[in-house]
Every structure is written in C-alpha cells, then in structure tokens.
PDB file of C-alpha atoms in Angstrom:
ATOM      1  CA  MET A   1      10.986   2.149 -22.158  1.00 48.00           C
ATOM      2  CA  THR A   2       9.172   0.353 -24.914  1.00 62.00           C
ATOM      3  CA  ASN A   3       8.535  -3.072 -23.424  1.00 91.00           C
ATOM      4  CA  GLN A   4       8.688  -5.151 -20.289  1.00 95.00           C
ATOM      5  CA  THR A   5      12.198  -6.425 -20.968  1.00 96.00           C
ATOM      6  CA  ASP A   6      13.452  -2.848 -21.263  1.00 95.00           C
ATOM      7  CA  ARG A   7      11.788  -1.961 -17.970  1.00 96.00           C
ATOM      8  CA  ALA A   8      13.252  -5.050 -16.304  1.00 98.00           C
ATOM      9  CA  LEU A   9      16.769  -4.236 -17.481  1.00 97.00           C
ATOM     10  CA  ALA A  10      16.375  -0.600 -16.420  1.00 97.00           C
ATOM     11  CA  PHE A  11      15.181  -1.697 -12.975  1.00 98.00           C
ATOM     12  CA  ARG A  12      18.063  -4.144 -12.589  1.00 98.00           C
ATOM     13  CA  ALA A  13      20.576  -1.404 -13.445  1.00 98.00           C
ATOM     14  CA  LEU A  14      19.302   0.778 -10.591  1.00 98.00           C
ATOM     15  CA  HIS A  15      20.791  -1.529  -7.921  1.00 98.00           C
ATOM     16  CA  ILE A  16      24.182   0.063  -7.296  1.00 98.00           C
ATOM     17  CA  PRO A  17      26.000  -0.464  -3.974  1.00 97.00           C
ATOM     18  CA  GLY A  18      26.746   2.950  -2.523  1.00 97.00           C
ATOM     19  CA  THR A  19      24.218   4.674  -4.793  1.00 98.00           C
ATOM     20  CA  PRO A  20      21.070   2.926  -3.625  1.00 98.00           C
ATOM     21  CA  LEU A  21      17.732   2.682  -5.349  1.00 98.00           C
ATOM     22  CA  VAL A  22      15.310   4.468  -3.000  1.00 98.00           C
ATOM     23  CA  LEU A  23      11.774   3.078  -2.980  1.00 98.00           C
ATOM     24  CA  PRO A  24       8.957   4.898  -1.143  1.00 98.00           C
ATOM     25  CA  ASN A  25       6.542   1.934  -1.161  1.00 98.00           C
ATOM     26  CA  ALA A  26       3.072   2.422  -2.649  1.00 98.00           C
ATOM     27  CA  TRP A  27      -0.149   0.486  -2.129  1.00 98.00           C
ATOM     28  CA  ASP A  28      -2.605   1.742  -4.760  1.00 98.00           C
ATOM     29  CA  ALA A  29      -2.700   3.677  -8.018  1.00 97.00           C
ATOM     30  CA  VAL A  30      -2.760   7.164  -6.511  1.00 97.00           C
ATOM     31  CA  SER A  31       0.050   6.502  -4.026  1.00 98.00           C
ATOM     32  CA  ALA A  32       2.096   5.041  -6.906  1.00 98.00           C
ATOM     33  CA  ARG A  33       1.503   8.132  -9.052  1.00 97.00           C
ATOM     34  CA  LEU A  34       2.483  10.375  -6.143  1.00 98.00           C
ATOM     35  CA  VAL A  35       5.681   8.382  -5.611  1.00 98.00           C
ATOM     36  CA  GLU A  36       6.544   8.619  -9.301  1.00 97.00           C
ATOM     37  CA  ASP A  37       5.712  12.332  -9.367  1.00 97.00           C
ATOM     38  CA  ALA A  38       8.055  12.871  -6.397  1.00 97.00           C
ATOM     39  CA  GLY A  39      10.902  11.606  -8.582  1.00 98.00           C
ATOM     40  CA  ALA A  40      11.228   7.910  -7.759  1.00 98.00           C
ATOM     41  CA  ALA A  41      13.023   5.879 -10.418  1.00 98.00           C
ATOM     42  CA  ALA A  42      10.797   2.880  -9.699  1.00 98.00           C
ATOM     43  CA  VAL A  43       7.751   1.943  -7.636  1.00 98.00           C
ATOM     44  CA  ALA A  44       7.676  -0.895  -5.105  1.00 98.00           C
ATOM     45  CA  THR A  45       4.467  -2.205  -3.629  1.00 98.00           C
ATOM     46  CA  THR A  46       3.995  -2.917   0.056  1.00 98.00           C
ATOM     47  CA  SER A  47       2.017  -6.100   0.615  1.00 97.00           C
ATOM     48  CA  ALA A  48       0.731  -4.846   3.961  1.00 97.00           C
ATOM     49  CA  GLY A  49      -0.441  -1.507   2.597  1.00 98.00           C
ATOM     50  CA  LEU A  50      -1.950  -3.170  -0.464  1.00 98.00           C
ATOM     51  CA  VAL A  51      -4.002  -5.746   1.448  1.00 97.00           C
ATOM     52  CA  TRP A  52      -5.069  -3.213   4.085  1.00 98.00           C
ATOM     53  CA  ALA A  53      -6.551  -1.171   1.234  1.00 97.00           C
ATOM     54  CA  LEU A  54      -8.438  -4.326   0.232  1.00 96.00           C
ATOM     55  CA  GLY A  55      -9.804  -4.754   3.753  1.00 96.00           C
ATOM     56  CA  ALA A  56      -7.614  -7.691   4.798  1.00 96.00           C
ATOM     57  CA  PRO A  57      -4.792  -8.119   7.338  1.00 94.00           C
ATOM     58  CA  ASP A  58      -1.220  -8.711   6.199  1.00 93.00           C
ATOM     59  CA  GLY A  59       0.273 -12.200   6.086  1.00 91.00           C
ATOM     60  CA  GLU A  60      -0.828 -13.669   2.750  1.00 92.00           C
ATOM     61  CA  ARG A  61      -4.504 -13.371   3.652  1.00 92.00           C
ATOM     62  CA  VAL A  62      -5.718 -12.510   0.149  1.00 95.00           C
ATOM     63  CA  ASP A  63      -5.534 -14.769  -2.895  1.00 95.00           C
ATOM     64  CA  ARG A  64      -3.073 -14.326  -5.731  1.00 96.00           C
ATOM     65  CA  ALA A  65      -5.586 -13.027  -8.252  1.00 97.00           C
ATOM     66  CA  THR A  66      -6.852 -10.318  -5.898  1.00 97.00           C
ATOM     67  CA  ALA A  67      -3.375  -9.160  -4.880  1.00 97.00           C
ATOM     68  CA  LEU A  68      -2.013  -9.077  -8.416  1.00 98.00           C
ATOM     69  CA  ALA A  69      -5.060  -7.276  -9.773  1.00 98.00           C
ATOM     70  CA  ALA A  70      -4.082  -4.473  -7.394  1.00 98.00           C
ATOM     71  CA  VAL A  71      -0.473  -4.653  -8.632  1.00 98.00           C
ATOM     72  CA  ALA A  72      -1.733  -4.393 -12.223  1.00 98.00           C
ATOM     73  CA  ARG A  73      -3.605  -1.175 -11.386  1.00 97.00           C
ATOM     74  CA  ILE A  74      -0.405   0.246  -9.907  1.00 98.00           C
ATOM     75  CA  ALA A  75       1.703  -0.758 -12.915  1.00 97.00           C
ATOM     76  CA  GLU A  76      -0.844   0.779 -15.268  1.00 96.00           C
ATOM     77  CA  ALA A  77      -0.797   4.050 -13.337  1.00 96.00           C
ATOM     78  CA  VAL A  78       2.943   4.739 -13.701  1.00 96.00           C
ATOM     79  CA  THR A  79       5.611   4.808 -16.396  1.00 95.00           C
ATOM     80  CA  VAL A  80       8.545   3.712 -14.209  1.00 97.00           C
ATOM     81  CA  PRO A  81       9.345   0.047 -13.448  1.00 98.00           C
ATOM     82  CA  VAL A  82       7.253  -1.660 -10.760  1.00 98.00           C
ATOM     83  CA  THR A  83       8.392  -4.368  -8.368  1.00 98.00           C
ATOM     84  CA  ALA A  84       5.751  -6.389  -6.520  1.00 98.00           C
ATOM     85  CA  ASP A  85       5.847  -7.684  -2.962  1.00 98.00           C
ATOM     86  CA  ILE A  86       4.402 -11.176  -3.438  1.00 97.00           C
ATOM     87  CA  GLU A  87       4.815 -12.197   0.229  1.00 96.00           C
ATOM     88  CA  SER A  88       5.784 -15.902   0.161  1.00 96.00           C
ATOM     89  CA  GLY A  89       4.534 -16.438  -3.373  1.00 96.00           C
ATOM     90  CA  TYR A  90       0.816 -17.234  -2.976  1.00 96.00           C
ATOM     91  CA  ALA A  91       1.569 -20.919  -3.583  1.00 95.00           C
ATOM     92  CA  GLU A  92       2.840 -23.920  -1.680  1.00 91.00           C
ATOM     93  CA  ASP A  93       4.466 -25.808  -4.570  1.00 95.00           C
ATOM     94  CA  THR A  94       6.841 -24.904  -7.360  1.00 95.00           C
ATOM     95  CA  GLU A  95       4.166 -25.250 -10.039  1.00 96.00           C
ATOM     96  CA  GLY A  96       2.043 -22.723  -8.174  1.00 97.00           C
ATOM     97  CA  LEU A  97       5.007 -20.377  -7.853  1.00 98.00           C
ATOM     98  CA  ALA A  98       5.535 -20.533 -11.613  1.00 97.00           C
ATOM     99  CA  GLY A  99       1.911 -19.505 -12.004  1.00 98.00           C
ATOM    100  CA  THR A 100       2.496 -16.582  -9.664  1.00 98.00           C
ATOM    101  CA  VAL A 101       5.461 -15.415 -11.737  1.00 98.00           C
ATOM    102  CA  ARG A 102       3.415 -15.550 -14.926  1.00 98.00           C
ATOM    103  CA  ALA A 103       0.672 -13.548 -13.215  1.00 98.00           C
ATOM    104  CA  VAL A 104       3.203 -10.985 -11.927  1.00 98.00           C
ATOM    105  CA  LEU A 105       4.532 -10.474 -15.437  1.00 98.00           C
ATOM    106  CA  ALA A 106       1.009 -10.241 -16.833  1.00 98.00           C
ATOM    107  CA  ALA A 107       0.321  -7.530 -14.252  1.00 98.00           C
ATOM    108  CA  GLY A 108       3.208  -5.516 -15.677  1.00 98.00           C
ATOM    109  CA  ALA A 109       5.739  -5.816 -12.834  1.00 98.00           C
ATOM    110  CA  VAL A 110       9.436  -6.474 -13.480  1.00 98.00           C
ATOM    111  CA  GLY A 111      10.585  -7.406  -9.988  1.00 98.00           C
ATOM    112  CA  VAL A 112       9.388  -9.353  -6.971  1.00 98.00           C
ATOM    113  CA  ASN A 113      10.114  -9.625  -3.294  1.00 98.00           C
ATOM    114  CA  ILE A 114       9.644 -13.175  -2.060  1.00 98.00           C
ATOM    115  CA  GLU A 115      10.031 -13.931   1.634  1.00 97.00           C
ATOM    116  CA  ASP A 116      11.015 -17.002   3.629  1.00 96.00           C
ATOM    117  CA  ALA A 117       8.474 -16.431   6.406  1.00 93.00           C
ATOM    118  CA  LEU A 118       5.849 -19.090   7.029  1.00 87.00           C
ATOM    119  CA  HIS A 119       2.214 -18.011   7.081  1.00 78.00           C
ATOM    120  CA  GLY A 120      -0.955 -19.696   8.279  1.00 64.00           C
ATOM    121  CA  ALA A 121      -2.102 -21.971  11.082  1.00 47.00           C
ATOM    122  CA  GLY A 122      -0.005 -24.856   9.793  1.00 48.00           C
ATOM    123  CA  ALA A 123       3.277 -22.968  10.027  1.00 49.00           C
ATOM    124  CA  GLY A 124       5.825 -24.993  11.950  1.00 51.00           C
ATOM    125  CA  GLY A 125       8.213 -22.132  12.682  1.00 60.00           C
ATOM    126  CA  PRO A 126       9.083 -18.571  11.758  1.00 86.00           C
ATOM    127  CA  LEU A 127      11.013 -19.401   8.571  1.00 95.00           C
ATOM    128  CA  ARG A 128      11.005 -22.006   5.834  1.00 95.00           C
ATOM    129  CA  SER A 129      14.079 -24.198   5.796  1.00 95.00           C
ATOM    130  CA  VAL A 130      16.926 -22.833   3.722  1.00 97.00           C
ATOM    131  CA  GLY A 131      16.693 -25.769   1.318  1.00 97.00           C
ATOM    132  CA  GLU A 132      12.960 -25.397   0.775  1.00 97.00           C
ATOM    133  CA  GLN A 133      13.231 -21.652   0.220  1.00 98.00           C
ATOM    134  CA  ALA A 134      16.116 -22.096  -2.201  1.00 98.00           C
ATOM    135  CA  GLU A 135      13.965 -24.494  -4.235  1.00 98.00           C
ATOM    136  CA  ARG A 136      11.162 -21.944  -4.276  1.00 98.00           C
ATOM    137  CA  ILE A 137      13.482 -19.177  -5.466  1.00 98.00           C
ATOM    138  CA  ALA A 138      14.854 -21.473  -8.161  1.00 98.00           C
ATOM    139  CA  ALA A 139      11.282 -22.079  -9.357  1.00 98.00           C
ATOM    140  CA  VAL A 140      10.646 -18.328  -9.540  1.00 98.00           C
ATOM    141  CA  ARG A 141      13.870 -17.809 -11.465  1.00 98.00           C
ATOM    142  CA  GLU A 142      13.120 -20.640 -13.895  1.00 98.00           C
ATOM    143  CA  ALA A 143       9.597 -19.378 -14.586  1.00 98.00           C
ATOM    144  CA  ALA A 144      10.807 -15.836 -15.254  1.00 98.00           C
ATOM    145  CA  ASP A 145      13.586 -17.039 -17.530  1.00 97.00           C
ATOM    146  CA  ALA A 146      11.130 -19.238 -19.433  1.00 97.00           C
ATOM    147  CA  ALA A 147       8.983 -16.151 -20.002  1.00 96.00           C
ATOM    148  CA  GLY A 148      11.996 -14.295 -21.394  1.00 96.00           C
ATOM    149  CA  VAL A 149      11.851 -11.433 -18.875  1.00 96.00           C
ATOM    150  CA  PRO A 150      14.864 -10.718 -16.618  1.00 97.00           C
ATOM    151  CA  LEU A 151      12.678 -10.417 -13.519  1.00 98.00           C
ATOM    152  CA  PHE A 152      14.598  -9.003 -10.528  1.00 98.00           C
ATOM    153  CA  VAL A 153      14.145 -11.531  -7.722  1.00 98.00           C
ATOM    154  CA  ASN A 154      14.710  -9.911  -4.343  1.00 98.00           C
ATOM    155  CA  ALA A 155      14.962 -12.702  -1.772  1.00 98.00           C
ATOM    156  CA  ARG A 156      13.753 -11.527   1.597  1.00 98.00           C
ATOM    157  CA  THR A 157      14.936 -13.313   4.708  1.00 97.00           C
ATOM    158  CA  ASP A 158      13.258 -12.560   8.016  1.00 96.00           C
ATOM    159  CA  THR A 159      16.115 -13.729  10.208  1.00 96.00           C
ATOM    160  CA  PHE A 160      16.310 -10.383  12.028  1.00 96.00           C
ATOM    161  CA  LEU A 161      12.620  -9.506  11.847  1.00 92.00           C
ATOM    162  CA  SER A 162      11.563 -12.817  13.409  1.00 90.00           C
ATOM    163  CA  GLY A 163      14.491 -13.105  15.810  1.00 91.00           C
ATOM    164  CA  ALA A 164      15.478 -16.437  14.223  1.00 90.00           C
ATOM    165  CA  GLY A 165      19.140 -15.512  13.898  1.00 90.00           C
ATOM    166  CA  GLY A 166      21.781 -12.903  13.276  1.00 95.00           C
ATOM    167  CA  VAL A 167      24.463 -12.159  10.718  1.00 97.00           C
ATOM    168  CA  ASP A 168      25.820 -15.693  10.330  1.00 97.00           C
ATOM    169  CA  LEU A 169      22.438 -17.288   9.666  1.00 97.00           C
ATOM    170  CA  THR A 170      21.482 -14.434   7.366  1.00 98.00           C
ATOM    171  CA  LEU A 171      24.631 -14.837   5.283  1.00 98.00           C
ATOM    172  CA  GLU A 172      24.137 -18.604   5.090  1.00 98.00           C
ATOM    173  CA  ARG A 173      20.612 -18.141   3.763  1.00 98.00           C
ATOM    174  CA  ALA A 174      21.651 -15.303   1.455  1.00 98.00           C
ATOM    175  CA  ALA A 175      24.338 -17.456  -0.158  1.00 98.00           C
ATOM    176  CA  ALA A 176      21.866 -20.284  -0.764  1.00 98.00           C
ATOM    177  CA  PHE A 177      19.264 -17.922  -2.186  1.00 98.00           C
ATOM    178  CA  ARG A 178      21.768 -16.245  -4.500  1.00 98.00           C
ATOM    179  CA  ALA A 179      22.931 -19.655  -5.728  1.00 98.00           C
ATOM    180  CA  ALA A 180      19.299 -20.548  -6.444  1.00 98.00           C
ATOM    181  CA  GLY A 181      18.869 -17.517  -8.691  1.00 98.00           C
ATOM    182  CA  ALA A 182      18.006 -14.546  -6.503  1.00 98.00           C
ATOM    183  CA  ASP A 183      19.336 -11.224  -7.768  1.00 98.00           C
ATOM    184  CA  GLY A 184      19.299  -9.341  -4.460  1.00 98.00           C
ATOM    185  CA  ILE A 185      18.924  -9.997  -0.745  1.00 98.00           C
ATOM    186  CA  PHE A 186      16.475  -8.135   1.476  1.00 98.00           C
ATOM    187  CA  VAL A 187      16.999  -8.195   5.252  1.00 98.00           C
ATOM    188  CA  PRO A 188      14.253  -6.228   7.029  1.00 97.00           C
ATOM    189  CA  GLY A 189      14.951  -5.511  10.674  1.00 96.00           C
ATOM    190  CA  ALA A 190      18.700  -5.007  10.193  1.00 97.00           C
ATOM    191  CA  VAL A 191      19.492  -1.296  10.522  1.00 97.00           C
ATOM    192  CA  ASP A 192      22.375  -1.118  12.998  1.00 97.00           C
ATOM    193  CA  PRO A 193      25.282   0.346  10.971  1.00 98.00           C
ATOM    194  CA  GLY A 194      27.746  -2.301  12.101  1.00 98.00           C
ATOM    195  CA  ILE A 195      25.398  -5.125  11.193  1.00 98.00           C
ATOM    196  CA  VAL A 196      24.476  -3.539   7.874  1.00 98.00           C
ATOM    197  CA  LYS A 197      28.163  -3.243   6.999  1.00 98.00           C
ATOM    198  CA  GLU A 198      28.731  -6.918   7.851  1.00 98.00           C
ATOM    199  CA  LEU A 199      25.832  -7.852   5.600  1.00 98.00           C
ATOM    200  CA  VAL A 200      27.059  -5.650   2.752  1.00 98.00           C
ATOM    201  CA  ASN A 201      30.492  -7.269   2.999  1.00 98.00           C
ATOM    202  CA  GLY A 202      29.120 -10.799   3.297  1.00 98.00           C
ATOM    203  CA  VAL A 203      26.331 -10.840   0.722  1.00 98.00           C
ATOM    204  CA  ASP A 204      27.417 -11.571  -2.836  1.00 96.00           C
ATOM    205  CA  GLY A 205      24.959  -9.206  -4.472  1.00 97.00           C
ATOM    206  CA  PRO A 206      22.951  -6.055  -3.825  1.00 98.00           C
ATOM    207  CA  LEU A 207      21.621  -5.632  -0.289  1.00 98.00           C
ATOM    208  CA  ASN A 208      18.176  -4.148   0.410  1.00 98.00           C
ATOM    209  CA  VAL A 209      17.548  -2.526   3.805  1.00 98.00           C
ATOM    210  CA  MET A 210      14.138  -1.520   5.148  1.00 98.00           C
ATOM    211  CA  ALA A 211      14.423   1.884   6.816  1.00 98.00           C
ATOM    212  CA  GLY A 212      12.176   4.025   8.975  1.00 97.00           C
ATOM    213  CA  PRO A 213      12.239   6.257  12.043  1.00 97.00           C
ATOM    214  CA  GLY A 214      15.428   5.630  14.007  1.00 96.00           C
ATOM    215  CA  ALA A 215      17.264   3.992  11.103  1.00 97.00           C
ATOM    216  CA  PRO A 216      20.328   5.528   9.453  1.00 98.00           C
ATOM    217  CA  THR A 217      19.567   8.050   6.720  1.00 98.00           C
ATOM    218  CA  VAL A 218      19.693   7.061   3.071  1.00 98.00           C
ATOM    219  CA  ALA A 219      23.039   8.857   2.783  1.00 98.00           C
ATOM    220  CA  GLU A 220      24.413   6.881   5.734  1.00 98.00           C
ATOM    221  CA  LEU A 221      23.151   3.593   4.297  1.00 98.00           C
ATOM    222  CA  ALA A 222      24.698   4.515   0.954  1.00 98.00           C
ATOM    223  CA  ALA A 223      28.056   5.068   2.657  1.00 98.00           C
ATOM    224  CA  LEU A 224      27.780   1.542   4.093  1.00 98.00           C
ATOM    225  CA  GLY A 225      27.361   0.122   0.576  1.00 98.00           C
ATOM    226  CA  VAL A 226      23.619  -0.602   0.578  1.00 98.00           C
ATOM    227  CA  ALA A 227      22.139  -0.956  -2.930  1.00 98.00           C
ATOM    228  CA  ARG A 228      18.426  -0.530  -2.184  1.00 98.00           C
ATOM    229  CA  VAL A 229      16.447   1.251   0.529  1.00 98.00           C
ATOM    230  CA  SER A 230      12.718   0.760   1.009  1.00 98.00           C
ATOM    231  CA  VAL A 231      10.288   1.627   3.794  1.00 98.00           C
ATOM    232  CA  GLY A 232       7.787  -1.238   3.656  1.00 97.00           C
ATOM    233  CA  SER A 233       4.389  -0.261   4.991  1.00 98.00           C
ATOM    234  CA  GLY A 234       5.774   2.870   6.680  1.00 98.00           C
ATOM    235  CA  ILE A 235       4.188   5.453   4.382  1.00 98.00           C
ATOM    236  CA  ALA A 236       0.857   3.608   4.426  1.00 98.00           C
ATOM    237  CA  GLN A 237       0.972   3.545   8.233  1.00 98.00           C
ATOM    238  CA  ALA A 238       1.653   7.284   8.325  1.00 98.00           C
ATOM    239  CA  ALA A 239      -1.242   7.938   5.938  1.00 98.00           C
ATOM    240  CA  HIS A 240      -3.613   5.821   8.018  1.00 98.00           C
ATOM    241  CA  ALA A 241      -2.479   7.609  11.182  1.00 98.00           C
ATOM    242  CA  LEU A 242      -3.579  10.864   9.556  1.00 98.00           C
ATOM    243  CA  VAL A 243      -6.973   9.351   8.759  1.00 98.00           C
ATOM    244  CA  ARG A 244      -7.443   8.421  12.410  1.00 98.00           C
ATOM    245  CA  ARG A 245      -6.273  11.813  13.716  1.00 98.00           C
ATOM    246  CA  ALA A 246      -8.521  13.696  11.303  1.00 98.00           C
ATOM    247  CA  ALA A 247     -11.524  11.509  12.061  1.00 98.00           C
ATOM    248  CA  ARG A 248     -11.078  11.819  15.835  1.00 98.00           C
ATOM    249  CA  GLU A 249     -10.590  15.575  15.614  1.00 98.00           C
ATOM    250  CA  LEU A 250     -13.719  16.007  13.511  1.00 98.00           C
ATOM    251  CA  LEU A 251     -15.834  13.788  15.757  1.00 98.00           C
ATOM    252  CA  ASP A 252     -14.443  14.961  19.101  1.00 98.00           C
ATOM    253  CA  THR A 253     -13.924  18.686  18.608  1.00 98.00           C
ATOM    254  CA  GLY A 254     -15.628  19.488  15.330  1.00 98.00           C
ATOM    255  CA  THR A 255     -12.466  21.151  13.993  1.00 98.00           C
ATOM    256  CA  TYR A 256     -10.397  20.536  10.876  1.00 97.00           C
ATOM    257  CA  ARG A 257      -6.769  21.307  11.676  1.00 97.00           C
ATOM    258  CA  SER A 258      -5.631  17.840  10.568  1.00 97.00           C
ATOM    259  CA  LEU A 259      -6.821  18.606   7.041  1.00 97.00           C
ATOM    260  CA  ALA A 260      -4.762  21.778   6.657  1.00 96.00           C
ATOM    261  CA  ASP A 261      -1.849  20.208   4.766  1.00 93.00           C
ATOM    262  CA  GLY A 262      -3.937  18.094   2.399  1.00 96.00           C
ATOM    263  CA  LEU A 263      -3.149  17.956  -1.297  1.00 96.00           C
ATOM    264  CA  ASP A 264      -5.163  20.223  -3.536  1.00 96.00           C
ATOM    265  CA  TYR A 265      -8.153  18.433  -5.101  1.00 96.00           C
ATOM    266  CA  GLY A 266      -7.290  19.694  -8.572  1.00 96.00           C
ATOM    267  CA  GLU A 267      -3.656  18.644  -8.197  1.00 95.00           C
ATOM    268  CA  VAL A 268      -4.601  15.046  -7.408  1.00 95.00           C
ATOM    269  CA  ASN A 269      -7.118  14.950 -10.236  1.00 95.00           C
ATOM    270  CA  ALA A 270      -4.572  16.356 -12.690  1.00 94.00           C
ATOM    271  CA  LEU A 271      -1.951  13.840 -11.539  1.00 93.00           C
ATOM    272  CA  LEU A 272      -4.261  10.943 -12.348  1.00 92.00           C
ATOM    273  CA  GLU A 273      -5.498  12.521 -15.566  1.00 88.00           C
ATOM    274  CA  ARG A 274      -1.980  12.740 -16.955  1.00 76.00           C
ATOM    275  CA  GLY A 275      -1.307  10.142 -19.598  1.00 59.00           C
ATOM    276  CA  ARG A 276      -4.961   9.167 -20.069  1.00 56.00           C
TER     277      ARG A 276
END
C-alpha cells in the first residue's frame, strides 16, 4: 500500500458481514508489531491500554497531542492499516473535532472509533444526546472528506455498556449516526447471540462487537453476520495481570515460574528491527 488513501480503502474493504475483521487491540509499538506478526490484517488501538501505558486512567484523561503521538508510534511500527480509538474526540466543539481528525491523519491512522459517552465532572448523563453526537460525527466525516482520505468512522454507542438502553435505543442512535456519516456501528457490551442478531439485522452498515471471555467465538459472531470483532483493553489487561503475578511471585516466593512462557529476547528485538 503506497499511500494513506490506499490503506484507508484497504481497511474499509475488510469490513464484511459474516467474514469479520478481527482486531486484537494494541497499545504501543511492540504490541502492534506482535499483533501484525500474528497475522492481523489491521491494527486497532485501545484507548484504555494506550493511556495506561502513559500512566493515566482511561476516560479521556490525556490530551489529544499526547494520545495521538502514541498512535503515530504505533502506525510507524506496522505496515498494515491502523485505526485509532479517539474516545469522544478530544474536543467539545466541531472545530476541535476537525482538528482531531487532521491530527489522526497526520499520525498515519486511517480509521477512528468515536464514542457517545460523556466524560468529566461536568457530564450530565451517561451518553451525549443523539442529535449532539450526530453533529459530532458529521464534523468528523466532513473533516476527513476535506482532507481527501476515506477515513473509516466507527461510531461507538455505549447504550449497553452504560445500561442506558437496549436494542431499540441502539438502533435509533445507529441510524442517526449512519445518516451523519459514520461507516460502521460499534456496540460494546452486546454479546448475547439473540441481541447481536437483532443488531446485525437492524443496523444499516457493518456491526462491530467487542468480545472477551464468555462471549461467542469469532466463528459464532461471524455466523450472526458481525463485520468486525475487537477485544478492547482485554489483551492489555491480560498482559498487566501477568506483570502483577510475576512481580508477586518474585517478591513473595523468590521464584520465576510466571516468566517461563516469555518471548525470547532475540525474537522481540528482531521483530522490532525488521523494516528499520
């Protein structure tokens, strides 16, 4: 892929209902290279994993420049398309959102997740109003189109994750977001097969499901018509759990069993050396 437009078009083409794009989310350059080396067709960032690596909690608690500098390091580390989790956009107005889109493209990403959750002490409820969020998505779409890059806009709605509503509310918001220019709809928290099937049937566009322990397998989600499967911060959480187990074992018992399955030092070095 010779340029960003090529990468964007290639990424867009990967969203096929029934043959989903599978995204093991990464949070830094080495996790992105490992994901690519495992065979992923694209790399998605996890905002939680990314900001944890920066020493901050999740929930749009780092500024745009800091977050997108990390995205740029990830995009530079891989050859496959990268899509960035930009939380709620790092901006409160449409002009600021346009600036975020320009910064995303400058970082080398060709897709974004943008969510309708409210963050901060001034938040008046779990979700932005459907009208406000549709305006924000329209601003993202307009900015990407003005830049000449077919950015894949994945509109995340936290209806299930926040408990704000079920299928009907989700489909109402999805329709408004698609009309505003979103390319796909992301509904984290919805994994029940019956609900997923209702969403697949009701959403006019590719549906993204966030999976994890207890969720249907990728094959089962594919059979339901899902077009994209990601795992959010799940891999980062598993990696950090290993850090805690290994540290406690070393400090408490002085043994090293937790380190037995670690990657070979030379293998990791060679992985990052490739292409430099």
